[in-house]
Amino acid sequence: MKLVVIDGNSIVNRAFYGVRALTAGDGTPTNAIFGFLNIYLKLIADEKPDALCVTFDRKEPTFRHLKYDGYKAQRKAMPEELSAQMPVLKEVLDAMNVPRYELAGWEADDLIGTIAAACEAGGWECVAVTGDKDSFQLIGPGTSVRHVKTRMGQTETVLYDTERFEQEYGFAPPVMVDLKALMGDSSDNIPGVPGVGEKTAMDLLHKYGSLEGVYGAIDSPEIKEGVRKKLAAGRESAEMSYDLATIRRDAPIDFDPEANRVREPDNDALYAIFRRLEFTKLTERFGLKPPADAVARAGAEEKAYTDTECRGPEDLQAMLDEARKAGTVTAVLTDGGTLCVIAGDRRYTASPETPGCEEALRGLFGPEIRKNGYELKDLHRRLLERGIEAEGWSFDCALAAYLLAPTDSAYPLDGLCARYLGRPVSLGAPSDGQMSLLDERDEDEDARRTAAAVDQLVPVLGEKLEQEGLDGLLRDVEMPLCAVLAEMEHTGFLADREALKRFGELLAGRISELENLIYDLAGERFNINSPKQLGHILFDKLLLPPPKKTKTGYSTGADVLEKLYDRHAVIPAVLEYRQYTKLKSTYADGLSAVIADDGRIHTKFQMTVTATGRLSSVEPNLQNIPVRTELGGELRKMFIAGPGNVLVDADYSQIELRLLAHISGDEAMRRAFIDGEDIHAVTASQVLGIPLEQVTKQQRSHAKAVNFGIVYGISAFSLAQDIHVSVAEARAYMESYLEKYSGVREYMKRVVEQAKKDGYVSSLYGRRRALPELASHDRNLRAFGERVALNMPIQGTAADVMKIAMIRVDRALKKSGLRARLLLQVHDELIVECPEDEAERTAEILSEEMRNAAELSVPLPVEAKWGKSWYEAK
């Protein structure tokens, strides 16, 4: 029989620092609980224990504190974000029916020692799970330690038994106490022998076996004089440290391994807690089901459908007749081509081989029938690939869920069902790639269940959108944009394959030259891409001033190298080498690999990724082509118009600053834009108190950094780094800026206060972002929340304006009868491909529709140009 005992405080600490900050909708921090439970599930899978329990420390002083005042004295108080999670974690463990032990005056380690002793006495195997090495001393016959490390959300565990421990340390596990007695333990503030470090302590124990053996041989000539003196002077400290480091195995707890047998969790209690904490995936992983009364309260009972499997044109026609009668239907089209339609309480399924299916698709996806679905942009693109231009979209569950919770990492249907219907539902492979129950079902069943989920989610999500004033944003912006983006993805951007190949060859030649130069400057060949080897060359061999050394070696990041730019010729060479290798791998090679058979690159636009509402581009990311470098310009030459066509490029000028002027109402800033002044020069003039004509290029550059920095909630420290001045100078500049632009200062104060009151911020179009961070006890989290409160209304509104502009441009181009078509959106820029003889009219439409996408109190100018390549048009 095997019992696993978890060191609760140790594991929850590692989870807290290893998992990014997470909060439930009510503001409760959850990252430590989330991380703990994931470690717990991995342990259960790895160890398959018969019994399990958790131990915790208590706040009261222990006998060790009474023995030594300095014991753990240097430890900082538990962060409030973690402290707030401890009672919730214990509530979770109770609902999981996991016994937990804690005892005033005793540490969790002592309880683990006592539990291990009870297991050994009862013939049980004991596995202690901890992130600390203190418990290594307990390793012996029947007891092992699983040591846990968590970094960036990734958990690693190593199982130590006697053999593994002795291989690593060279002595028996109980001697771990002797080691700490000699070297001390900074985490617990155990003093050890002053001046004796880990290496010396290990050497002594390898020679003399124990603390007693070391002091028995203190006069041996093999012990260096300096070490002998330290040992003699620190003997009393060593003996006290030995006592402090020893884990007791006789804590007064009544422990019976049998009473800790693994039991099923209390489904209803744990389900309620997980739902409150918004642990959707964990709800499924624990196999929890909603209590019957919860399902009833949510109004989410399974809806019954009358199923029809369409076998031919007659069945498909009946489906279309029912769809027209219903007016609005739920429609699902799988990647494999299976169609499922719900009209009222009737559910129709058709395989792609069904006779007449193609004609039915054209009828169903016309404008006459309104359709609800899930990730409709992708469905629209699949239809375009079949030559069907779909219309009549009504509701998209993924977009609705995104508007309601824009900071979620994904919106899988099973998760949406658990959150909004009160029941987890397996609907296929979730977005995180985990397997689910549906992997073994056929595609027809998958389509039916997916359609049923969408059908039942739509009214619930629709009501929530109305309650939060987001229904108009879905209806007027996000839904119409689905078709626009699908067409852009389907069209693709023509790439010059041969030019990309030549560009890659040019880069490869320069990379080879730089490699040889770096080897000459370093005096040897080495792996330039290895931070460890590069760090050795720069800081050990060339003796450049090193940054702080980490456990893995010297940092060789760009920030470190840029500070050393003028110290040695190898630094510029390495930075240039990195630039060229990234350009070659990411762009020259990467883009060449994704050119489709039609010669075009078909990126994918993501609508539900950024919290501000901005679109992102993946597979490949065409929004990340370098702009300001000469080589980036070369890359843009590779994106071209088709024969007889040109590219028209139009972008907004300083849209975020113009929105700041409009939203803040600052008169000085508004006047500068209305008068057509250079806003950055005006800012320098205002802040520095000098005539506009006397503003230098550098002064304008500094003002530009402040203008854009204010939008992003920049700190004085960050501004100082950006414009290369002291923090005091940067702070003074910012204060002077806010004096001159008092309307901006008032806006910044007003928006943060309102966000604290409401718990969220909004764009001008109602797009929301919840800000539980503003209620945090952690100063850094609060500061983050305040920065988001400042910039989200600006960035979110800019995203909304661009989306509205795309819809307007698409409609205007189609209405005009021009053959122009949208290709790409990059931040504040739109790119259209059109015949050469339509370039001027297309540019006019782009400019007009983008300019009129928003009514502001300041102008919203747009500049449009055209050329044969993206480079020429830009």
GROMACS .gro file of C-alpha atoms in nm, residues 5 85 114 145 172 200 222 230 342 356 499 520 542 570 585 588 591 608 638 659 682 723 729 762 787 818 848 854 874:
model
   29
    5VAL     CA    1   0.173   1.309   0.180
   85GLN     CA    2  -0.591   3.171  -0.152
  114THR     CA    3   0.549   1.160   1.187
  145VAL     CA    4   1.065   1.204  -0.154
  172ALA     CA    5   2.321   0.854   0.341
  200THR     CA    6   3.342   2.272   0.226
  222GLU     CA    7   4.383   1.706   0.663
  230LYS     CA    8   3.578   2.827   1.177
  342ILE     CA    9  -3.114   2.298  -3.588
  356GLY     CA   10  -2.778   1.755  -5.328
  499ALA     CA   11   1.284   3.731  -5.467
  520ASP     CA   12   3.818   3.612  -3.533
  542LEU     CA   13   3.718   3.890  -2.319
  570VAL     CA   14   3.232   4.161  -3.113
  585SER     CA   15   1.467   3.186  -4.034
  588ALA     CA   16   1.305   3.450  -4.578
  591LEU     CA   17   0.752   3.289  -4.551
  608THR     CA   18  -1.056   3.653  -2.993
  638MET     CA   19   0.853   4.062  -5.161
  659LEU     CA   20  -0.845   5.950  -2.962
  682VAL     CA   21   0.376   7.122  -3.030
  723ILE     CA   22   1.495   5.876  -2.413
  729GLU     CA   23   1.454   6.418  -1.561
  762SER     CA   24  -1.477   5.057  -2.175
  787ARG     CA   25  -0.200   5.125  -1.661
  818LEU     CA   26  -1.463   4.799  -5.851
  848GLU     CA   27  -1.310   5.842  -4.725
  854ALA     CA   28  -1.563   5.758  -3.636
  874LYS     CA   29   0.398   5.227  -4.815
   0.00000   0.00000   0.00000
